[in-house]
PDB file of C-alpha atoms in Angstrom:
ATOM      1  CA  MET A   1       2.734  48.420  -1.407  1.00  0.00           C
ATOM      2  CA  ARG A   2       1.859  48.911  -5.080  1.00  0.00           C
ATOM      3  CA  ILE A   3       4.704  49.639  -7.487  1.00  0.00           C
ATOM      4  CA  ASP A   4       3.432  52.472  -9.692  1.00  0.00           C
ATOM      5  CA  GLU A   5       4.764  53.835 -12.984  1.00  0.00           C
ATOM      6  CA  GLU A   6       6.827  56.530 -11.285  1.00  0.00           C
ATOM      7  CA  ILE A   7       8.663  53.933  -9.189  1.00  0.00           C
ATOM      8  CA  ARG A   8       9.126  51.663 -12.223  1.00  0.00           C
ATOM      9  CA  LYS A   9      10.638  54.527 -14.186  1.00  0.00           C
ATOM     10  CA  GLU A  10      13.140  55.143 -11.387  1.00  0.00           C
ATOM     11  CA  LEU A  11      13.947  51.427 -11.156  1.00  0.00           C
ATOM     12  CA  LEU A  12      14.697  51.266 -14.874  1.00  0.00           C
ATOM     13  CA  SER A  13      17.167  54.158 -14.725  1.00  0.00           C
ATOM     14  CA  SER A  14      20.860  53.297 -14.882  1.00  0.00           C
ATOM     15  CA  ASP A  15      22.644  56.637 -15.182  1.00  0.00           C
ATOM     16  CA  GLY A  16      24.330  56.355 -11.784  1.00  0.00           C
ATOM     17  CA  HIS A  17      22.314  59.018  -9.951  1.00  0.00           C
ATOM     18  CA  MET A  18      21.417  58.484  -6.273  1.00  0.00           C
ATOM     19  CA  GLY A  19      17.781  57.418  -6.357  1.00  0.00           C
ATOM     20  CA  GLU A  20      15.386  57.004  -3.472  1.00  0.00           C
ATOM     21  CA  ILE A  21      12.353  54.782  -2.954  1.00  0.00           C
ATOM     22  CA  THR A  22      10.220  55.145   0.157  1.00  0.00           C
ATOM     23  CA  PHE A  23       8.398  51.996   1.236  1.00  0.00           C
ATOM     24  CA  SER A  24       5.010  51.788   2.903  1.00  0.00           C
ATOM     25  CA  SER A  25       4.764  51.492   6.690  1.00  0.00           C
ATOM     26  CA  GLU A  26       1.786  49.111   6.404  1.00  0.00           C
ATOM     27  CA  VAL A  27       2.596  46.002   8.450  1.00  0.00           C
ATOM     28  CA  CYS A  28       1.769  42.402   7.508  1.00  0.00           C
ATOM     29  CA  PRO A  29       2.495  40.340  10.655  1.00  0.00           C
ATOM     30  CA  LEU A  30       2.305  36.937   8.945  1.00  0.00           C
ATOM     31  CA  PRO A  31       5.254  34.548   8.561  1.00  0.00           C
ATOM     32  CA  ARG A  32       6.582  33.669   5.117  1.00  0.00           C
ATOM     33  CA  ARG A  33       4.510  30.610   4.173  1.00  0.00           C
ATOM     34  CA  GLU A  34       1.166  31.862   5.500  1.00  0.00           C
ATOM     35  CA  GLY A  35       1.810  35.377   4.192  1.00  0.00           C
ATOM     36  CA  THR A  36       2.647  34.116   0.715  1.00  0.00           C
ATOM     37  CA  ILE A  37      -0.518  32.015   0.603  1.00  0.00           C
ATOM     38  CA  LYS A  38      -2.568  35.057   1.663  1.00  0.00           C
ATOM     39  CA  ILE A  39      -1.020  37.111  -1.152  1.00  0.00           C
ATOM     40  CA  LEU A  40      -1.698  34.352  -3.703  1.00  0.00           C
ATOM     41  CA  LYS A  41      -5.337  34.140  -2.625  1.00  0.00           C
ATOM     42  CA  GLU A  42      -5.717  37.908  -2.922  1.00  0.00           C
ATOM     43  CA  MET A  43      -4.357  37.631  -6.470  1.00  0.00           C
ATOM     44  CA  GLY A  44      -7.100  35.129  -7.330  1.00  0.00           C
ATOM     45  CA  VAL A  45      -4.591  32.466  -8.357  1.00  0.00           C
ATOM     46  CA  ASN A  46      -5.839  28.981  -9.304  1.00  0.00           C
ATOM     47  CA  ASN A  47      -2.891  27.276 -11.002  1.00  0.00           C
ATOM     48  CA  ILE A  48       0.633  27.395  -9.564  1.00  0.00           C
ATOM     49  CA  VAL A  49       3.999  26.264 -10.910  1.00  0.00           C
ATOM     50  CA  HIS A  50       6.192  25.926  -7.815  1.00  0.00           C
ATOM     51  CA  ILE A  51       9.951  26.104  -8.433  1.00  0.00           C
ATOM     52  CA  GLY A  52      12.170  24.511  -5.774  1.00  0.00           C
ATOM     53  CA  CYS A  53       9.103  22.711  -4.480  1.00  0.00           C
ATOM     54  CA  CYS A  54      10.884  20.287  -2.147  1.00  0.00           C
ATOM     55  CA  GLY A  55      12.936  22.591   0.029  1.00  0.00           C
ATOM     56  CA  HIS A  56      15.873  21.195   1.967  1.00  0.00           C
ATOM     57  CA  LEU A  57      15.978  17.387   1.970  1.00  0.00           C
ATOM     58  CA  HIS A  58      16.737  17.118   5.694  1.00  0.00           C
ATOM     59  CA  ASN A  59      13.583  19.123   6.545  1.00  0.00           C
ATOM     60  CA  ILE A  60      11.027  17.336   4.365  1.00  0.00           C
ATOM     61  CA  LYS A  61       9.916  14.556   6.733  1.00  0.00           C
ATOM     62  CA  LYS A  62       9.602  16.849   9.735  1.00  0.00           C
ATOM     63  CA  GLN A  63       7.704  19.513   7.783  1.00  0.00           C
ATOM     64  CA  VAL A  64       5.301  17.085   6.129  1.00  0.00           C
ATOM     65  CA  GLU A  65       4.488  15.415   9.447  1.00  0.00           C
ATOM     66  CA  SER A  66       3.910  18.779  11.141  1.00  0.00           C
ATOM     67  CA  ASN A  67       1.811  20.109   8.216  1.00  0.00           C
ATOM     68  CA  THR A  68       4.280  22.931   7.603  1.00  0.00           C
ATOM     69  CA  HIS A  69       5.753  21.798   4.274  1.00  0.00           C
ATOM     70  CA  PHE A  70       5.084  24.671   1.891  1.00  0.00           C
ATOM     71  CA  HIS A  71       4.249  22.609  -1.203  1.00  0.00           C
ATOM     72  CA  ARG A  72       1.714  20.529   0.705  1.00  0.00           C
ATOM     73  CA  MET A  73       0.196  23.727   2.133  1.00  0.00           C
ATOM     74  CA  LEU A  74      -0.191  25.044  -1.419  1.00  0.00           C
ATOM     75  CA  ILE A  75      -1.871  21.824  -2.557  1.00  0.00           C
ATOM     76  CA  ASN A  76      -4.409  22.189   0.235  1.00  0.00           C
ATOM     77  CA  ASP A  77      -5.287  25.778  -0.711  1.00  0.00           C
ATOM     78  CA  PHE A  78      -5.224  25.979  -4.506  1.00  0.00           C
ATOM     79  CA  GLU A  79      -6.934  24.222  -7.393  1.00  0.00           C
ATOM     80  CA  LYS A  80      -3.863  22.847  -9.175  1.00  0.00           C
ATOM     81  CA  VAL A  81      -0.222  22.946  -8.067  1.00  0.00           C
ATOM     82  CA  ILE A  82       2.705  21.327  -9.859  1.00  0.00           C
ATOM     83  CA  GLY A  83       6.295  21.461  -8.685  1.00  0.00           C
ATOM     84  CA  PHE A  84       9.830  21.303 -10.065  1.00  0.00           C
ATOM     85  CA  ASP A  85      13.072  20.716  -8.207  1.00  0.00           C
ATOM     86  CA  ILE A  86      16.589  19.881  -9.378  1.00  0.00           C
ATOM     87  CA  GLU A  87      17.302  17.514  -6.458  1.00  0.00           C
ATOM     88  CA  ARG A  88      16.174  14.003  -7.424  1.00  0.00           C
ATOM     89  CA  GLN A  89      16.542  12.601  -3.908  1.00  0.00           C
ATOM     90  CA  ALA A  90      14.366  15.372  -2.497  1.00  0.00           C
ATOM     91  CA  VAL A  91      11.678  14.775  -5.137  1.00  0.00           C
ATOM     92  CA  GLU A  92      11.697  11.046  -4.352  1.00  0.00           C
ATOM     93  CA  CYS A  93      11.421  11.769  -0.634  1.00  0.00           C
ATOM     94  CA  LEU A  94       8.507  14.183  -1.028  1.00  0.00           C
ATOM     95  CA  SER A  95       6.783  11.793  -3.452  1.00  0.00           C
ATOM     96  CA  SER A  96       6.974   9.059  -0.819  1.00  0.00           C
ATOM     97  CA  PHE A  97       4.428  11.024   1.243  1.00  0.00           C
ATOM     98  CA  GLY A  98       1.836  10.687  -1.517  1.00  0.00           C
ATOM     99  CA  ILE A  99       2.504  14.034  -3.156  1.00  0.00           C
ATOM    100  CA  SER A 100       2.230  13.808  -6.943  1.00  0.00           C
ATOM    101  CA  ASP A 101       2.821  16.203  -9.854  1.00  0.00           C
ATOM    102  CA  ILE A 102       6.367  17.014  -8.785  1.00  0.00           C
ATOM    103  CA  TYR A 103       9.215  16.613 -11.234  1.00  0.00           C
ATOM    104  CA  THR A 104      13.012  16.438 -11.179  1.00  0.00           C
ATOM    105  CA  LYS A 105      13.690  19.096 -13.804  1.00  0.00           C
ATOM    106  CA  ASP A 106      15.868  22.167 -14.158  1.00  0.00           C
ATOM    107  CA  PHE A 107      13.211  24.795 -14.794  1.00  0.00           C
ATOM    108  CA  VAL A 108      15.209  26.797 -17.355  1.00  0.00           C
ATOM    109  CA  GLU A 109      17.758  24.340 -18.741  1.00  0.00           C
ATOM    110  CA  GLU A 110      15.083  21.717 -19.473  1.00  0.00           C
ATOM    111  CA  ALA A 111      12.515  24.291 -20.583  1.00  0.00           C
ATOM    112  CA  GLY A 112      11.038  22.131 -23.354  1.00  0.00           C
ATOM    113  CA  ASP A 113      10.163  19.293 -20.974  1.00  0.00           C
ATOM    114  CA  VAL A 114       8.851  21.786 -18.421  1.00  0.00           C
ATOM    115  CA  GLU A 115       6.619  23.453 -21.022  1.00  0.00           C
ATOM    116  CA  ARG A 116       5.098  20.105 -22.020  1.00  0.00           C
ATOM    117  CA  ILE A 117       4.369  19.212 -18.388  1.00  0.00           C
ATOM    118  CA  ILE A 118       2.714  22.589 -17.767  1.00  0.00           C
ATOM    119  CA  LEU A 119       0.643  22.301 -20.952  1.00  0.00           C
ATOM    120  CA  ASN A 120      -0.547  18.823 -19.945  1.00  0.00           C
ATOM    121  CA  SER A 121      -1.444  20.108 -16.473  1.00  0.00           C
ATOM    122  CA  PHE A 122      -3.104  23.452 -17.241  1.00  0.00           C
ATOM    123  CA  GLY A 123      -3.876  23.468 -20.950  1.00  0.00           C
ATOM    124  CA  ASP A 124      -4.348  27.082 -22.030  1.00  0.00           C
ATOM    125  CA  SER A 125      -5.319  28.274 -18.555  1.00  0.00           C
ATOM    126  CA  PRO A 126      -3.153  30.997 -16.969  1.00  0.00           C
ATOM    127  CA  TYR A 127      -0.784  30.123 -14.157  1.00  0.00           C
ATOM    128  CA  LEU A 128       1.541  31.746 -11.653  1.00  0.00           C
ATOM    129  CA  VAL A 129       5.272  30.998 -11.528  1.00  0.00           C
ATOM    130  CA  LEU A 130       6.214  30.778  -7.850  1.00  0.00           C
ATOM    131  CA  LEU A 131       9.881  31.294  -6.916  1.00  0.00           C
ATOM    132  CA  PRO A 132      10.044  31.209  -3.110  1.00  0.00           C
ATOM    133  CA  GLU A 133      13.547  31.497  -1.626  1.00  0.00           C
ATOM    134  CA  VAL A 134      15.142  30.333  -4.878  1.00  0.00           C
ATOM    135  CA  LEU A 135      16.698  33.345  -6.583  1.00  0.00           C
ATOM    136  CA  GLU A 136      19.416  33.830  -3.949  1.00  0.00           C
ATOM    137  CA  HIS A 137      20.781  30.380  -4.883  1.00  0.00           C
ATOM    138  CA  ILE A 138      21.114  31.237  -8.597  1.00  0.00           C
ATOM    139  CA  PRO A 139      24.561  32.346  -9.877  1.00  0.00           C
ATOM    140  CA  ASN A 140      23.046  34.848 -12.348  1.00  0.00           C
ATOM    141  CA  PRO A 141      19.549  35.878 -11.232  1.00  0.00           C
ATOM    142  CA  VAL A 142      18.920  38.303 -14.104  1.00  0.00           C
ATOM    143  CA  ALA A 143      19.767  35.708 -16.764  1.00  0.00           C
ATOM    144  CA  PHE A 144      17.655  33.118 -14.928  1.00  0.00           C
ATOM    145  CA  LEU A 145      14.607  35.407 -14.810  1.00  0.00           C
ATOM    146  CA  GLU A 146      15.101  36.390 -18.450  1.00  0.00           C
ATOM    147  CA  LYS A 147      14.790  32.708 -19.371  1.00  0.00           C
ATOM    148  CA  VAL A 148      11.699  32.345 -17.182  1.00  0.00           C
ATOM    149  CA  ALA A 149      10.148  35.340 -18.945  1.00  0.00           C
ATOM    150  CA  ARG A 150      11.138  33.986 -22.366  1.00  0.00           C
ATOM    151  CA  HIS A 151       9.379  30.669 -21.784  1.00  0.00           C
ATOM    152  CA  HIS A 152       6.475  31.674 -19.538  1.00  0.00           C
ATOM    153  CA  GLY A 153       5.868  35.295 -20.432  1.00  0.00           C
ATOM    154  CA  SER A 154       2.202  35.915 -21.092  1.00  0.00           C
ATOM    155  CA  ARG A 155      -0.197  38.721 -20.278  1.00  0.00           C
ATOM    156  CA  LYS A 156      -2.269  36.065 -18.537  1.00  0.00           C
ATOM    157  CA  ASN A 157       0.498  34.593 -16.384  1.00  0.00           C
ATOM    158  CA  LYS A 158       1.900  36.088 -13.180  1.00  0.00           C
ATOM    159  CA  ILE A 159       5.008  35.618 -11.067  1.00  0.00           C
ATOM    160  CA  LEU A 160       5.720  35.773  -7.341  1.00  0.00           C
ATOM    161  CA  ILE A 161       9.283  35.926  -6.020  1.00  0.00           C
ATOM    162  CA  SER A 162      10.402  35.855  -2.395  1.00  0.00           C
ATOM    163  CA  VAL A 163      13.975  36.376  -1.215  1.00  0.00           C
ATOM    164  CA  PRO A 164      15.783  36.982   2.091  1.00  0.00           C
ATOM    165  CA  ASN A 165      15.941  40.668   2.986  1.00  0.00           C
ATOM    166  CA  ALA A 166      19.446  42.070   3.544  1.00  0.00           C
ATOM    167  CA  TYR A 167      17.789  44.602   5.891  1.00  0.00           C
ATOM    168  CA  GLY A 168      15.991  41.939   7.942  1.00  0.00           C
ATOM    169  CA  PHE A 169      15.849  42.967  11.604  1.00  0.00           C
ATOM    170  CA  GLY A 170      17.767  39.927  12.840  1.00  0.00           C
ATOM    171  CA  ARG A 171      20.495  40.380  10.208  1.00  0.00           C
ATOM    172  CA  VAL A 172      20.882  44.077  10.981  1.00  0.00           C
ATOM    173  CA  CYS A 173      21.130  43.325  14.715  1.00  0.00           C
ATOM    174  CA  GLY A 174      23.722  40.623  14.098  1.00  0.00           C
ATOM    175  CA  MET A 175      25.918  43.091  12.263  1.00  0.00           C
ATOM    176  CA  LEU A 176      25.216  46.018  14.580  1.00  0.00           C
ATOM    177  CA  PHE A 177      25.847  44.244  17.870  1.00  0.00           C
ATOM    178  CA  HIS A 178      28.008  41.229  17.006  1.00  0.00           C
ATOM    179  CA  ASN A 179      29.822  42.055  13.720  1.00  0.00           C
ATOM    180  CA  ARG A 180      28.380  38.751  12.507  1.00  0.00           C
ATOM    181  CA  GLU A 181      26.497  37.521   9.461  1.00  0.00           C
ATOM    182  CA  GLU A 182      24.673  34.181   9.463  1.00  0.00           C
ATOM    183  CA  ILE A 183      23.952  32.876   5.983  1.00  0.00           C
ATOM    184  CA  ASN A 184      23.092  29.694   4.113  1.00  0.00           C
ATOM    185  CA  MET A 185      26.390  28.970   2.398  1.00  0.00           C
ATOM    186  CA  ASP A 186      24.644  28.096  -0.865  1.00  0.00           C
ATOM    187  CA  HIS A 187      23.370  31.678  -1.167  1.00  0.00           C
ATOM    188  CA  LYS A 188      25.065  33.770  -3.833  1.00  0.00           C
ATOM    189  CA  TYR A 189      23.177  37.004  -3.144  1.00  0.00           C
ATOM    190  CA  MET A 190      21.350  38.900  -0.419  1.00  0.00           C
ATOM    191  CA  PHE A 191      18.796  41.310  -1.861  1.00  0.00           C
ATOM    192  CA  THR A 192      17.541  44.668  -0.643  1.00  0.00           C
ATOM    193  CA  PRO A 193      13.991  45.751  -1.509  1.00  0.00           C
ATOM    194  CA  THR A 194      15.215  48.019  -4.304  1.00  0.00           C
ATOM    195  CA  THR A 195      17.732  45.600  -5.808  1.00  0.00           C
ATOM    196  CA  ILE A 196      15.228  42.733  -6.171  1.00  0.00           C
ATOM    197  CA  LEU A 197      12.859  45.150  -7.915  1.00  0.00           C
ATOM    198  CA  LYS A 198      15.663  46.263 -10.250  1.00  0.00           C
ATOM    199  CA  VAL A 199      16.643  42.663 -11.022  1.00  0.00           C
ATOM    200  CA  MET A 200      13.050  41.908 -12.035  1.00  0.00           C
ATOM    201  CA  CYS A 201      12.830  45.018 -14.225  1.00  0.00           C
ATOM    202  CA  LYS A 202      16.147  44.198 -15.879  1.00  0.00           C
ATOM    203  CA  ALA A 203      14.840  40.709 -16.702  1.00  0.00           C
ATOM    204  CA  GLY A 204      11.689  42.005 -18.379  1.00  0.00           C
ATOM    205  CA  ILE A 205       9.333  41.446 -15.453  1.00  0.00           C
ATOM    206  CA  ILE A 206       7.107  44.298 -14.284  1.00  0.00           C
ATOM    207  CA  PRO A 207       6.878  44.347 -10.455  1.00  0.00           C
ATOM    208  CA  GLU A 208       3.390  45.161  -9.204  1.00  0.00           C
ATOM    209  CA  GLU A 209       3.463  44.848  -5.416  1.00  0.00           C
ATOM    210  CA  ILE A 210       6.054  44.404  -2.665  1.00  0.00           C
ATOM    211  CA  VAL A 211       5.319  43.018   0.816  1.00  0.00           C
ATOM    212  CA  PHE A 212       7.588  42.318   3.798  1.00  0.00           C
ATOM    213  CA  LEU A 213       6.995  39.162   5.850  1.00  0.00           C
ATOM    214  CA  ASP A 214       8.634  37.450   8.838  1.00  0.00           C
ATOM    215  CA  LEU A 215       8.629  40.628  10.913  1.00  0.00           C
ATOM    216  CA  TYR A 216      10.397  40.520  14.241  1.00  0.00           C
ATOM    217  CA  LYS A 217       8.622  41.861  17.324  1.00  0.00           C
ATOM    218  CA  TYR A 218      10.366  45.213  17.448  1.00  0.00           C
ATOM    219  CA  SER A 219      10.031  45.934  13.749  1.00  0.00           C
ATOM    220  CA  ARG A 220       6.253  45.513  14.214  1.00  0.00           C
ATOM    221  CA  ILE A 221       6.229  47.771  17.264  1.00  0.00           C
ATOM    222  CA  PHE A 222       8.144  50.521  15.489  1.00  0.00           C
ATOM    223  CA  LYS A 223       6.154  50.116  12.248  1.00  0.00           C
ATOM    224  CA  LYS A 224       9.203  49.173  10.194  1.00  0.00           C
ATOM    225  CA  PRO A 225       7.933  46.477   7.813  1.00  0.00           C
ATOM    226  CA  VAL A 226      10.994  47.022   5.601  1.00  0.00           C
ATOM    227  CA  LEU A 227      12.951  45.207   8.353  1.00  0.00           C
ATOM    228  CA  GLY A 228      10.988  42.003   7.701  1.00  0.00           C
ATOM    229  CA  ASN A 229      13.210  39.006   7.096  1.00  0.00           C
ATOM    230  CA  THR A 230      11.543  38.127   3.761  1.00  0.00           C
ATOM    231  CA  ILE A 231      10.744  40.255   0.715  1.00  0.00           C
ATOM    232  CA  VAL A 232       7.840  39.151  -1.491  1.00  0.00           C
ATOM    233  CA  VAL A 233       7.280  40.741  -4.896  1.00  0.00           C
ATOM    234  CA  THR A 234       4.484  39.968  -7.353  1.00  0.00           C
ATOM    235  CA  GLY A 235       4.682  40.888 -10.998  1.00  0.00           C
ATOM    236  CA  ARG A 236       3.677  40.322 -14.587  1.00  0.00           C
ATOM    237  CA  PHE A 237       5.649  39.671 -17.737  1.00  0.00           C
ATOM    238  CA  GLU A 238       6.573  42.565 -19.998  1.00  0.00           C
ATOM    239  CA  LYS A 239       6.467  40.562 -23.249  1.00  0.00           C
ATOM    240  CA  GLU A 240       4.703  37.516 -24.598  1.00  0.00           C
ATOM    241  CA  SER A 241       6.634  34.255 -24.603  1.00  0.00           C
ATOM    242  CA  GLU A 242       8.898  33.789 -27.587  1.00  0.00           C
ATOM    243  CA  LEU A 243       7.806  30.162 -27.865  1.00  0.00           C
TER     244      LEU A 243
END
C-alpha cells in the first residue's frame, strides 16, 4: 500500500484528534525473509547496508546450514551487501562460515567508522539501509532513526524497516483466548501499523509503502493482511545528510 501525501499529513499531526488510516486489503502471502527480498528487488536495490546482520547467535549455525540465514540470502540476491552488528561473538560466528564484509560496530554510536566502511564499499553509489526486526530492541527508536537520517540521509538512499506487528493474528488470538502475550524479552516496543509510520515521520523519514508479511492462514482467508505478524515499511530521507 502506497503512503500518499494525505496519509503523511495525517501522520504528522499531533493535536490529539482521533485520526483514522484505512489499510489496503491486498494480501502478500510470503514470509518475512522472502517477502522482504521481493520488496527490495521491486525497489531496484543494488547495494544494501544490513543492520543487525547476524541475528540471534544460537540460530546462526542452523540457519546457515539450512540456507535460511537472512544475510546469506541477501548476499545471494543482491550485488553488494555489507552488514553491521553490535555482538562480536555473533559476527565471529557468522564470519566462520565464509561470510565477509560484516563488522562489529554500533551503527549510530560509531557513525564515523561506519561511514568510512560504507564509502570504501559503495563509493558514491546509492544504498539502502535495511533495519529488519531491529527497531523494537532500541530504547529510543525516534532518536535512533534521527541519527540514521543524519548520517545516511540522501535523496539517493532508501530505507526499509520491518518490525513485529502488535495486531499480528497469533498475538491477537493469544490475548483474546488465553489472556497471554509471548514476547522476546529484549523487545522494548511492539508497533502498530500507524505508530511505526509516525515514528518514521517524527525522525525525518518519509514512508512510501507499507506491506504486511507472515500472514496466518485465517488472516489470508478473510483478506486481513493487517493481521500479518510483520510490518514492512519502505521510505526515503526527508533531508540530505548533515555530514
